[in-house]
Amino acid sequence: MSSVSAQNMINTAQLFEQMTESGYAFSEQLLQTAAAPFSEKTLPLWGIEHAAKLARTSSATIRRIEAAGKLPPPARNELNRRVYDLEAVNRIRAQVGTLFQRPIGSRPIRVISANLKGGTGKTTTAVHLAQYLALRGLRVLLVDTDPQGSTTNSFGLLPDIHVSETETLAPALIESNLEHALELARKAIRKTYWHQLDLIASQLNMVSVDGELTLKSGADKIHRLRDLLDELEANYDVVVVDVPPALGLLSINAIVAADYLLVPMVPNMPDIASSIQYFSILSTIADHMSLAGMNILITRYETGPHTDAAASLIKAIYGVNVLNNVMLSTRELSKSAHDLRSIYEIDKPHGSRETYLRALNSMNAVNDEIFCKIQQIWDQQALLASESPAEVNHG
Ligand SMILES: Nc1ncnc2c1ncn2[C@@H]1O[C@H](COP(=O)(O)OP(=O)(O)OP(=O)(O)O)[C@@H](O)[C@H]1O
Ligand SMILES: [Mg+2]
């Protein structure tokens, strides 16, 4: 290297040291001023009419069972009106017989939201699906395996500030002894402000997991997450896993563990091209998968000739594997990531009520359709179990 170019070189070590220092100083500030961690984040409360709608009953029935002392006295807002949170709604459901129950003989479903490409809406899909299912009264475990920690973040947690290394799945994925790994994984489960929605958070240390998994031998390399979920899922109806935009061993662990693979896909040419590669790679590990369902979800859909053409192309290529409903690109959703509030957590629309309802309806339609797919899988499992009871215990 010539002396001229050597002189022109920046002091890289110094540059990154300075940047790291500034970053840490900023984190310290955030710690003081950041949005409260989720232990302090709460959901909006609902009035009696909305609670009745969620519980699939009438407000008169709720009043009647409250008066009969079968439910605790309801909370009241500043106007002395009855208000209900999700836990209260689930108590009403239990009383009126509408509390969700999986068919006998079915087992928990693992939904993995994955795509090789970045920014396709994997996290948005995973978080909203988990919350939608919790709203329906299901018991949900949401697992963040992405070192970026976007899912973790959307619950009001700053990955590297509110979440320590031991509070992620990393130690359990790396630990050689499965029994010990299970203990570590159980410790990483945390309750959230969503009733019956638990979270395994993530932070930057998950980056090292891919490398560590490479060192493992045999089945543990790609089956460790599946083995952990086999045990952890017992207390849940659905486990939703958000994965990083990569095809390292961490993502492969998640895909291999999936009952239902959900591939969020943006309708544009580069994403379609990347999907062809993705499915081709998945075909090479197909022997290790045991999928009961797989669907592509068109995300960030905007009306317009280019998007329409790309969406039609996705449907032409992948046919029945594409969900009928699309997730619209909405300002509410892009704002919700920024404000750390999902569509289901917003109590006041960001813009017009019409825009908000359009975003909410699109999200509900997508999640309704996915829930139907999950129920179909449960029905099949239940049928199989009734025909050959011995099969039930095998996950
Ligand atoms: N339907 C939508 N409408 C508007 N904005 C959206 C929509 N879906 C996702 N976004 C925004 O796009 C960004 C990327 O979305 P998201 O984080 O869900 O993608 P991802 O696939 O998980 O990304 P990564 O590959 O980095 O994990 C976020 O800022 C999110 O708010
Ligand atoms: Mg993501």
Tab-separated table of C-alpha atoms and ligand atoms in Angstrom:
chain	number	residue	atom	x	y	z
A	1	MET	CA	0.000	0.000	0.000
A	2	SER	CA	1.409	3.431	-0.913
A	3	SER	CA	2.200	5.897	1.836
A	4	VAL	CA	-0.280	8.349	0.268
A	5	SER	CA	-3.211	5.989	0.621
A	6	ALA	CA	-2.036	4.995	4.113
A	7	GLN	CA	-2.111	8.668	5.107
A	8	ASN	CA	-5.585	9.031	3.651
A	9	MET	CA	-6.949	6.202	5.690
A	10	ILE	CA	-9.190	7.068	8.595
A	11	ASN	CA	-8.450	5.746	12.038
A	12	THR	CA	-11.077	3.023	11.943
A	13	ALA	CA	-10.548	1.793	15.472
A	14	GLN	CA	-10.941	5.290	16.854
A	15	LEU	CA	-14.008	5.934	14.694
A	16	PHE	CA	-15.894	2.874	15.923
A	17	GLU	CA	-14.802	3.387	19.504
A	18	GLN	CA	-16.250	6.890	19.384
A	19	MET	CA	-19.421	5.668	17.749
A	20	THR	CA	-19.795	2.928	20.355
A	21	GLU	CA	-19.291	5.431	23.146
A	22	SER	CA	-21.900	7.782	21.680
A	23	GLY	CA	-24.251	4.826	21.252
A	24	TYR	CA	-23.874	3.765	24.882
A	25	ALA	CA	-24.353	7.344	26.059
A	26	PHE	CA	-27.565	7.455	24.029
A	27	SER	CA	-28.709	4.118	25.500
A	28	GLU	CA	-28.139	5.511	28.987
A	29	GLN	CA	-30.330	8.475	28.093
A	30	LEU	CA	-32.957	6.164	26.665
A	31	LEU	CA	-32.937	4.201	29.855
A	32	GLN	CA	-33.893	7.381	31.694
A	33	THR	CA	-36.501	8.600	29.249
A	34	ALA	CA	-37.580	5.631	27.134
A	35	ALA	CA	-41.135	4.444	26.888
A	36	ALA	CA	-41.854	2.488	30.026
A	37	PRO	CA	-41.063	-1.214	29.745
A	38	PHE	CA	-44.039	-3.437	29.201
A	39	SER	CA	-44.678	-4.070	32.867
A	40	GLU	CA	-45.966	-0.500	32.753
A	41	LYS	CA	-47.527	-0.645	29.284
A	42	THR	CA	-51.218	-1.453	29.361
A	43	LEU	CA	-53.961	-2.230	26.904
A	44	PRO	CA	-56.890	0.062	26.313
A	45	LEU	CA	-59.931	-0.857	28.412
A	46	TRP	CA	-63.219	-1.632	26.711
A	47	GLY	CA	-66.738	-0.571	27.529
A	48	ILE	CA	-69.409	-3.186	28.242
A	49	GLU	CA	-70.751	-3.284	24.656
A	50	HIS	CA	-67.324	-4.045	23.200
A	51	ALA	CA	-66.590	-6.567	25.973
A	52	ALA	CA	-69.901	-8.286	25.171
A	53	LYS	CA	-69.020	-8.391	21.472
A	54	LEU	CA	-65.615	-9.928	22.217
A	55	ALA	CA	-67.156	-12.488	24.596
A	56	ARG	CA	-69.943	-13.226	22.075
A	57	THR	CA	-72.702	-12.398	24.519
A	58	SER	CA	-74.885	-9.398	25.379
A	59	SER	CA	-74.281	-6.561	27.803
A	60	ALA	CA	-77.532	-7.565	29.577
A	61	THR	CA	-76.109	-11.047	30.212
A	62	ILE	CA	-72.884	-9.578	31.600
A	63	ARG	CA	-74.877	-7.313	33.946
A	64	ARG	CA	-76.991	-10.268	35.031
A	65	ILE	CA	-74.066	-12.547	35.916
A	66	GLU	CA	-72.315	-9.679	37.650
A	67	ALA	CA	-75.433	-9.018	39.729
A	68	ALA	CA	-75.588	-12.728	40.579
A	69	GLY	CA	-72.053	-12.432	41.996
A	70	LYS	CA	-70.595	-14.886	39.492
A	71	LEU	CA	-68.087	-12.274	38.312
A	72	PRO	CA	-66.064	-9.840	40.396
A	73	PRO	CA	-67.440	-6.274	40.432
A	74	PRO	CA	-66.278	-4.629	37.187
A	75	ALA	CA	-63.678	-1.852	37.118
A	76	ARG	CA	-65.081	1.636	36.531
A	77	ASN	CA	-63.639	4.567	34.593
A	78	GLU	CA	-63.672	8.189	35.685
A	79	LEU	CA	-67.266	8.489	34.411
A	80	ASN	CA	-68.200	5.512	36.589
A	81	ARG	CA	-68.848	3.389	33.488
A	82	ARG	CA	-67.976	-0.306	33.537
A	83	VAL	CA	-64.638	-1.093	31.820
A	84	TYR	CA	-63.112	-4.466	31.014
A	85	ASP	CA	-59.639	-5.706	30.159
A	86	LEU	CA	-58.834	-8.924	28.312
A	87	GLU	CA	-58.631	-10.936	31.535
A	88	ALA	CA	-62.105	-9.713	32.518
A	89	VAL	CA	-63.417	-10.608	29.047
A	90	ASN	CA	-61.956	-14.100	29.415
A	91	ARG	CA	-63.719	-14.427	32.787
A	92	ILE	CA	-66.999	-13.478	31.088
A	93	ARG	CA	-66.290	-16.013	28.340
A	94	ALA	CA	-65.736	-18.705	30.972
A	95	GLN	CA	-69.108	-17.865	32.550
A	96	VAL	CA	-71.143	-17.785	29.327
A	97	GLY	CA	-69.395	-20.799	27.794
A	98	THR	CA	-67.601	-19.026	24.949
A	99	LEU	CA	-64.053	-19.434	26.259
A	100	PHE	CA	-61.895	-20.878	23.528
A	101	GLN	CA	-61.128	-24.585	23.725
A	102	ARG	CA	-59.105	-26.606	21.292
A	103	PRO	CA	-60.763	-29.752	19.921
A	104	ILE	CA	-60.035	-32.816	22.023
A	105	GLY	CA	-57.103	-34.711	20.552
A	106	SER	CA	-55.506	-31.634	18.993
A	107	ARG	CA	-52.183	-30.239	20.097
A	108	PRO	CA	-50.584	-26.779	20.143
A	109	ILE	CA	-49.711	-25.348	16.744
A	110	ARG	CA	-46.391	-23.693	15.969
A	111	VAL	CA	-46.673	-20.884	13.466
A	112	ILE	CA	-43.398	-19.595	12.048
A	113	SER	CA	-43.332	-16.252	10.249
A	114	ALA	CA	-40.322	-16.441	7.953
A	115	ASN	CA	-38.790	-15.190	4.748
A	116	LEU	CA	-35.212	-14.912	3.543
A	117	LYS	CA	-35.833	-11.297	2.528
A	118	GLY	CA	-35.746	-8.448	5.023
A	119	GLY	CA	-38.606	-6.046	5.672
A	120	THR	CA	-41.405	-8.237	4.314
A	121	GLY	CA	-43.607	-7.818	7.386
A	122	LYS	CA	-42.552	-10.969	9.274
A	123	THR	CA	-42.534	-9.212	12.627
A	124	THR	CA	-45.685	-7.199	11.952
A	125	THR	CA	-47.439	-10.441	10.991
A	126	ALA	CA	-46.134	-12.426	13.989
A	127	VAL	CA	-46.982	-9.752	16.570
A	128	HIS	CA	-50.467	-9.029	15.225
A	129	LEU	CA	-51.315	-12.708	14.822
A	130	ALA	CA	-50.227	-13.452	18.399
A	131	GLN	CA	-52.276	-10.539	19.741
A	132	TYR	CA	-55.297	-11.386	17.590
A	133	LEU	CA	-55.278	-14.975	18.904
A	134	ALA	CA	-54.924	-13.733	22.492
A	135	LEU	CA	-57.907	-11.433	21.877
A	136	ARG	CA	-59.875	-14.484	20.782
A	137	GLY	CA	-59.048	-16.063	24.138
A	138	LEU	CA	-56.276	-18.427	23.060
A	139	ARG	CA	-53.158	-19.036	25.149
A	140	VAL	CA	-50.226	-17.822	23.081
A	141	LEU	CA	-46.438	-17.973	23.355
A	142	LEU	CA	-44.620	-15.508	21.106
A	143	VAL	CA	-40.953	-16.310	20.518
A	144	ASP	CA	-38.547	-13.709	19.162
A	145	THR	CA	-35.476	-15.330	17.622
A	146	ASP	CA	-34.302	-12.269	15.695
A	147	PRO	CA	-31.207	-10.534	17.151
A	148	GLN	CA	-32.771	-7.243	15.965
A	149	GLY	CA	-35.438	-7.829	18.615
A	150	SER	CA	-38.235	-6.042	16.725
A	151	THR	CA	-40.941	-8.253	18.228
A	152	THR	CA	-39.466	-7.665	21.672
A	153	ASN	CA	-39.394	-3.958	20.950
A	154	SER	CA	-43.034	-3.850	19.939
A	155	PHE	CA	-43.900	-4.938	23.485
A	156	GLY	CA	-42.202	-1.817	24.809
A	157	LEU	CA	-38.918	-3.527	25.669
A	158	LEU	CA	-35.585	-2.187	24.445
A	159	PRO	CA	-33.780	-5.429	23.549
A	160	ASP	CA	-30.334	-4.661	24.972
A	161	ILE	CA	-31.514	-2.559	27.886
A	162	HIS	CA	-34.597	-4.272	29.297
A	163	VAL	CA	-33.630	-7.800	28.220
A	164	SER	CA	-30.529	-9.559	29.536
A	165	GLU	CA	-28.769	-12.376	27.683
A	166	THR	CA	-30.232	-15.017	29.969
A	167	GLU	CA	-33.757	-13.770	29.258
A	168	THR	CA	-33.554	-14.893	25.624
A	169	LEU	CA	-33.605	-18.311	24.047
A	170	ALA	CA	-29.866	-18.144	23.274
A	171	PRO	CA	-28.585	-20.012	26.368
A	172	ALA	CA	-31.156	-22.796	25.862
A	173	LEU	CA	-30.293	-23.170	22.183
A	174	ILE	CA	-26.582	-23.402	22.945
A	175	GLU	CA	-26.647	-25.580	26.101
A	176	SER	CA	-25.589	-29.135	25.344
A	177	ASN	CA	-27.809	-30.890	27.895
A	178	LEU	CA	-31.466	-30.823	26.795
A	179	GLU	CA	-32.898	-31.022	30.329
A	180	HIS	CA	-30.787	-28.094	31.432
A	181	ALA	CA	-31.652	-26.257	28.205
A	182	LEU	CA	-35.327	-26.655	29.038
A	183	GLU	CA	-34.850	-25.069	32.437
A	184	LEU	CA	-33.079	-22.145	30.773
A	185	ALA	CA	-35.857	-21.772	28.194
A	186	ARG	CA	-38.570	-21.821	30.875
A	187	LYS	CA	-36.744	-19.031	32.715
A	188	ALA	CA	-36.765	-16.935	29.542
A	189	ILE	CA	-40.579	-16.932	29.266
A	190	ARG	CA	-42.104	-13.694	30.528
A	191	LYS	CA	-45.680	-12.616	30.999
A	192	THR	CA	-46.820	-9.567	29.060
A	193	TYR	CA	-49.531	-6.989	29.626
A	194	TRP	CA	-51.634	-9.110	27.255
A	195	HIS	CA	-53.564	-11.700	29.234
A	196	GLN	CA	-52.457	-15.216	28.201
A	197	LEU	CA	-49.818	-13.910	25.787
A	198	ASP	CA	-46.306	-14.783	26.972
A	199	LEU	CA	-43.101	-13.707	25.297
A	200	ILE	CA	-39.587	-15.046	24.923
A	201	ALA	CA	-37.683	-11.881	24.121
A	202	SER	CA	-34.559	-11.446	22.054
A	203	GLN	CA	-31.544	-9.197	21.989
A	204	LEU	CA	-28.237	-8.918	20.180
A	205	ASN	CA	-26.677	-11.995	21.781
A	206	MET	CA	-28.867	-14.157	19.533
A	207	VAL	CA	-26.361	-13.277	16.787
A	208	SER	CA	-23.890	-15.746	18.263
A	209	VAL	CA	-26.389	-18.622	18.249
A	210	ASP	CA	-25.910	-19.468	14.564
A	211	GLY	CA	-22.177	-19.930	15.087
A	212	GLU	CA	-22.664	-21.967	18.270
A	213	LEU	CA	-25.233	-24.213	16.589
A	214	THR	CA	-22.722	-24.958	13.816
A	215	LEU	CA	-20.485	-26.531	16.450
A	216	LYS	CA	-23.212	-28.898	17.632
A	217	SER	CA	-23.324	-32.375	16.279
A	218	GLY	CA	-26.136	-34.379	14.739
A	219	ALA	CA	-29.806	-33.628	15.210
A	220	ASP	CA	-29.261	-30.983	17.911
A	221	LYS	CA	-27.983	-28.632	15.230
A	222	ILE	CA	-31.348	-28.155	13.585
A	223	HIS	CA	-33.789	-29.766	16.020
A	224	ARG	CA	-32.949	-27.987	19.264
A	225	LEU	CA	-35.759	-25.395	18.987
A	226	ARG	CA	-38.260	-28.111	18.086
A	227	ASP	CA	-37.170	-30.181	21.107
A	228	LEU	CA	-37.575	-27.157	23.385
A	229	LEU	CA	-40.999	-26.240	21.982
A	230	ASP	CA	-42.152	-29.857	22.351
A	231	GLU	CA	-42.023	-29.226	26.107
A	232	LEU	CA	-42.746	-25.487	26.348
A	233	GLU	CA	-45.892	-25.552	24.239
A	234	ALA	CA	-47.893	-27.645	26.702
A	235	ASN	CA	-49.347	-24.525	28.365
A	236	TYR	CA	-50.350	-22.844	25.104
A	237	ASP	CA	-52.679	-23.244	22.144
A	238	VAL	CA	-50.431	-21.523	19.628
A	239	VAL	CA	-46.714	-20.741	19.566
A	240	VAL	CA	-45.782	-17.962	17.138
A	241	VAL	CA	-42.115	-17.596	16.193
A	242	ASP	CA	-40.606	-14.546	14.512
A	243	VAL	CA	-37.338	-15.286	12.709
A	244	PRO	CA	-34.541	-13.139	11.286
A	245	PRO	CA	-34.293	-12.433	7.542
A	246	ALA	CA	-31.670	-15.103	6.953
A	247	LEU	CA	-31.315	-18.802	6.410
A	248	GLY	CA	-28.811	-19.595	9.112
A	249	LEU	CA	-29.186	-22.451	11.559
A	250	LEU	CA	-31.405	-20.358	13.813
A	251	SER	CA	-33.991	-19.853	11.054
A	252	ILE	CA	-33.663	-23.471	9.978
A	253	ASN	CA	-34.327	-24.554	13.583
A	254	ALA	CA	-37.531	-22.503	13.482
A	255	ILE	CA	-38.640	-23.799	10.085
A	256	VAL	CA	-37.970	-27.387	11.092
A	257	ALA	CA	-40.059	-26.812	14.231
A	258	ALA	CA	-43.017	-25.389	12.280
A	259	ASP	CA	-46.464	-26.936	11.969
A	260	TYR	CA	-47.583	-23.995	9.914
A	261	LEU	CA	-45.167	-21.885	7.885
A	262	LEU	CA	-46.311	-18.383	7.060
A	263	VAL	CA	-44.267	-16.533	4.443
A	264	PRO	CA	-45.060	-12.803	4.350
A	265	MET	CA	-44.191	-11.541	0.865
A	266	VAL	CA	-44.161	-8.020	-0.556
A	267	PRO	CA	-45.675	-7.828	-4.041
A	268	ASN	CA	-42.711	-6.593	-6.070
A	269	MET	CA	-40.313	-8.234	-8.497
A	270	PRO	CA	-37.152	-8.457	-6.321
A	271	ASP	CA	-39.164	-10.095	-3.531
A	272	ILE	CA	-40.746	-12.575	-5.919
A	273	ALA	CA	-37.308	-13.430	-7.347
A	274	SER	CA	-35.930	-13.927	-3.843
A	275	SER	CA	-38.882	-16.165	-2.919
A	276	ILE	CA	-38.033	-18.571	-5.730
A	277	GLN	CA	-34.553	-18.984	-4.246
A	278	TYR	CA	-36.030	-19.300	-0.769
A	279	PHE	CA	-38.396	-22.123	-1.662
A	280	SER	CA	-35.647	-23.868	-3.587
A	281	ILE	CA	-33.443	-23.801	-0.462
A	282	LEU	CA	-36.359	-24.983	1.705
A	283	SER	CA	-36.858	-27.934	-0.631
A	284	THR	CA	-33.360	-29.134	0.302
A	285	ILE	CA	-34.326	-29.408	3.987
A	286	ALA	CA	-37.878	-30.632	3.369
A	287	ASP	CA	-37.045	-34.079	4.782
A	288	HIS	CA	-36.524	-32.490	8.184
A	289	MET	CA	-39.824	-30.575	8.169
A	290	SER	CA	-43.212	-31.797	9.268
A	291	LEU	CA	-45.543	-29.067	8.057
A	292	ALA	CA	-49.288	-29.376	8.378
A	293	GLY	CA	-49.776	-26.140	6.436
A	294	MET	CA	-47.924	-23.433	4.519
A	295	ASN	CA	-49.181	-20.154	3.151
A	296	ILE	CA	-47.810	-17.045	1.536
A	297	LEU	CA	-49.270	-13.822	2.861
A	298	ILE	CA	-49.113	-10.822	0.542
A	299	THR	CA	-48.086	-7.891	2.719
A	300	ARG	CA	-47.711	-4.136	2.289
A	301	TYR	CA	-50.260	-4.246	-0.510
A	302	GLU	CA	-50.993	-0.908	-2.171
A	303	THR	CA	-53.524	-0.480	-4.921
A	304	GLY	CA	-51.711	0.421	-8.131
A	305	PRO	CA	-50.778	-1.203	-11.435
A	306	HIS	CA	-47.312	-2.417	-10.334
A	307	THR	CA	-48.485	-3.937	-7.070
A	308	ASP	CA	-51.570	-5.452	-8.691
A	309	ALA	CA	-49.422	-7.068	-11.384
A	310	ALA	CA	-46.932	-8.399	-8.811
A	311	ALA	CA	-49.703	-9.702	-6.530
A	312	SER	CA	-51.330	-11.456	-9.508
A	313	LEU	CA	-47.973	-12.938	-10.394
A	314	ILE	CA	-47.520	-14.293	-6.855
A	315	LYS	CA	-50.970	-15.896	-7.120
A	316	ALA	CA	-50.196	-17.263	-10.593
A	317	ILE	CA	-46.922	-18.816	-9.428
A	318	TYR	CA	-47.949	-20.108	-6.012
A	319	GLY	CA	-51.685	-20.684	-6.551
A	320	VAL	CA	-53.669	-22.041	-3.624
A	321	ASN	CA	-50.739	-21.572	-1.285
A	322	VAL	CA	-51.407	-17.827	-1.256
A	323	LEU	CA	-53.874	-16.568	1.353
A	324	ASN	CA	-56.949	-14.864	-0.114
A	325	ASN	CA	-56.662	-11.844	2.138
A	326	VAL	CA	-53.803	-9.401	1.783
A	327	MET	CA	-52.274	-7.160	4.406
A	328	LEU	CA	-52.766	-3.636	3.161
A	329	SER	CA	-49.974	-1.141	3.355
A	330	THR	CA	-51.353	1.390	5.793
A	331	ARG	CA	-50.094	4.446	7.557
A	332	GLU	CA	-51.503	3.042	10.779
A	333	LEU	CA	-49.170	0.035	10.509
A	334	SER	CA	-46.056	2.018	9.653
A	335	LYS	CA	-46.855	4.415	12.511
A	336	SER	CA	-47.595	1.572	14.885
A	337	ALA	CA	-44.017	0.217	14.634
A	338	HIS	CA	-42.694	3.688	15.334
A	339	ASP	CA	-44.996	4.283	18.307
A	340	LEU	CA	-44.534	0.744	19.697
A	341	ARG	CA	-48.275	0.208	19.526
A	342	SER	CA	-49.823	-2.480	17.375
A	343	ILE	CA	-53.128	-1.934	15.593
A	344	TYR	CA	-54.753	-3.865	18.446
A	345	GLU	CA	-53.195	-1.594	21.040
A	346	ILE	CA	-54.192	1.737	19.557
A	347	ASP	CA	-57.004	3.368	21.459
A	348	LYS	CA	-57.074	6.510	19.327
A	349	PRO	CA	-56.606	6.372	15.525
A	350	HIS	CA	-53.490	8.191	14.247
A	351	GLY	CA	-55.349	9.731	11.351
A	352	SER	CA	-58.978	9.531	10.280
A	353	ARG	CA	-61.230	6.874	11.798
A	354	GLU	CA	-61.856	5.578	8.294
A	355	THR	CA	-58.129	4.902	7.677
A	356	TYR	CA	-57.837	3.213	11.040
A	357	LEU	CA	-60.838	0.964	10.381
A	358	ARG	CA	-59.480	0.071	6.943
A	359	ALA	CA	-56.171	-1.006	8.529
A	360	LEU	CA	-57.924	-2.877	11.352
A	361	ASN	CA	-60.325	-4.675	8.999
A	362	SER	CA	-57.481	-5.740	6.716
A	363	MET	CA	-55.511	-7.080	9.677
A	364	ASN	CA	-58.546	-8.895	11.089
A	365	ALA	CA	-59.364	-10.476	7.729
A	366	VAL	CA	-55.813	-11.812	7.393
A	367	ASN	CA	-55.770	-13.152	10.948
A	368	ASP	CA	-59.273	-14.654	10.613
A	369	GLU	CA	-58.071	-16.585	7.576
A	370	ILE	CA	-54.914	-17.809	9.342
A	371	PHE	CA	-56.983	-18.802	12.385
A	372	CYS	CA	-59.261	-20.830	10.060
A	373	LYS	CA	-56.206	-22.647	8.691
A	374	ILE	CA	-55.056	-23.401	12.244
A	375	GLN	CA	-58.511	-24.696	13.158
A	376	GLN	CA	-58.503	-26.955	10.095
A	377	ILE	CA	-55.223	-28.481	11.283
A	378	TRP	CA	-56.696	-29.016	14.757
A	379	ASP	CA	-59.800	-30.638	13.290
A	380	GLN	CA	-57.618	-33.034	11.302
A	381	GLN	CA	-55.571	-33.867	14.399
A	382	ALA	CA	-58.736	-34.434	16.429
A	383	LEU	CA	-60.160	-36.698	13.733
A	384	LEU	CA	-56.940	-38.670	13.559
A	385	ALA	CA	-56.847	-38.936	17.352
A	386	SER	CA	-60.418	-40.235	17.481
A	387	GLU	CA	-59.600	-42.854	14.845
A	388	SER	CA	-56.347	-43.983	16.473
A	389	PRO	CA	-56.108	-42.764	20.087
A	390	ALA	CA	-52.558	-44.106	20.464
A	391	GLU	CA	-51.312	-41.415	18.044
A	392	VAL	CA	-52.424	-38.506	20.226
A	393	ASN	CA	-49.347	-38.300	22.376
A	394	HIS	CA	-46.964	-38.007	19.492
A	395	GLY	CA	-46.412	-34.357	18.655
B	1	LIG	N1	-48.757	-3.469	5.979
B	1	LIG	C1	-47.894	-2.516	6.309
B	1	LIG	N2	-48.179	-1.204	6.087
B	1	LIG	C2	-47.287	-0.246	6.419
B	1	LIG	N3	-46.103	-0.472	6.971
B	1	LIG	C3	-45.764	-1.744	7.214
B	1	LIG	C4	-46.641	-2.836	6.905
B	1	LIG	N4	-46.037	-3.991	7.265
B	1	LIG	C5	-44.857	-3.639	7.781
B	1	LIG	N5	-44.685	-2.299	7.754
B	1	LIG	C6	-43.517	-1.555	8.211
B	1	LIG	O1	-42.374	-2.006	7.498
B	1	LIG	C7	-41.265	-2.157	8.369
B	1	LIG	C8	-40.770	-3.587	8.299
B	1	LIG	O2	-41.800	-4.426	8.787
B	1	LIG	P1	-41.438	-5.686	9.699
B	1	LIG	O3	-40.498	-5.288	10.773
B	1	LIG	O4	-42.700	-6.324	10.094
B	1	LIG	O5	-40.683	-6.564	8.612
B	1	LIG	P2	-39.717	-7.807	8.854
B	1	LIG	O6	-39.893	-8.716	7.709
B	1	LIG	O7	-39.941	-8.372	10.199
B	1	LIG	O8	-38.287	-7.098	8.808
B	1	LIG	P3	-36.881	-7.808	9.142
B	1	LIG	O9	-36.538	-8.635	7.958
B	1	LIG	O10	-35.929	-6.669	9.357
B	1	LIG	O11	-37.090	-8.650	10.371
B	1	LIG	C9	-41.732	-1.731	9.759
B	1	LIG	O12	-41.364	-0.408	9.967
B	1	LIG	C10	-43.243	-1.856	9.673
B	1	LIG	O13	-43.894	-0.930	10.492
B	2	MG	MG	-38.569	-8.773	11.717
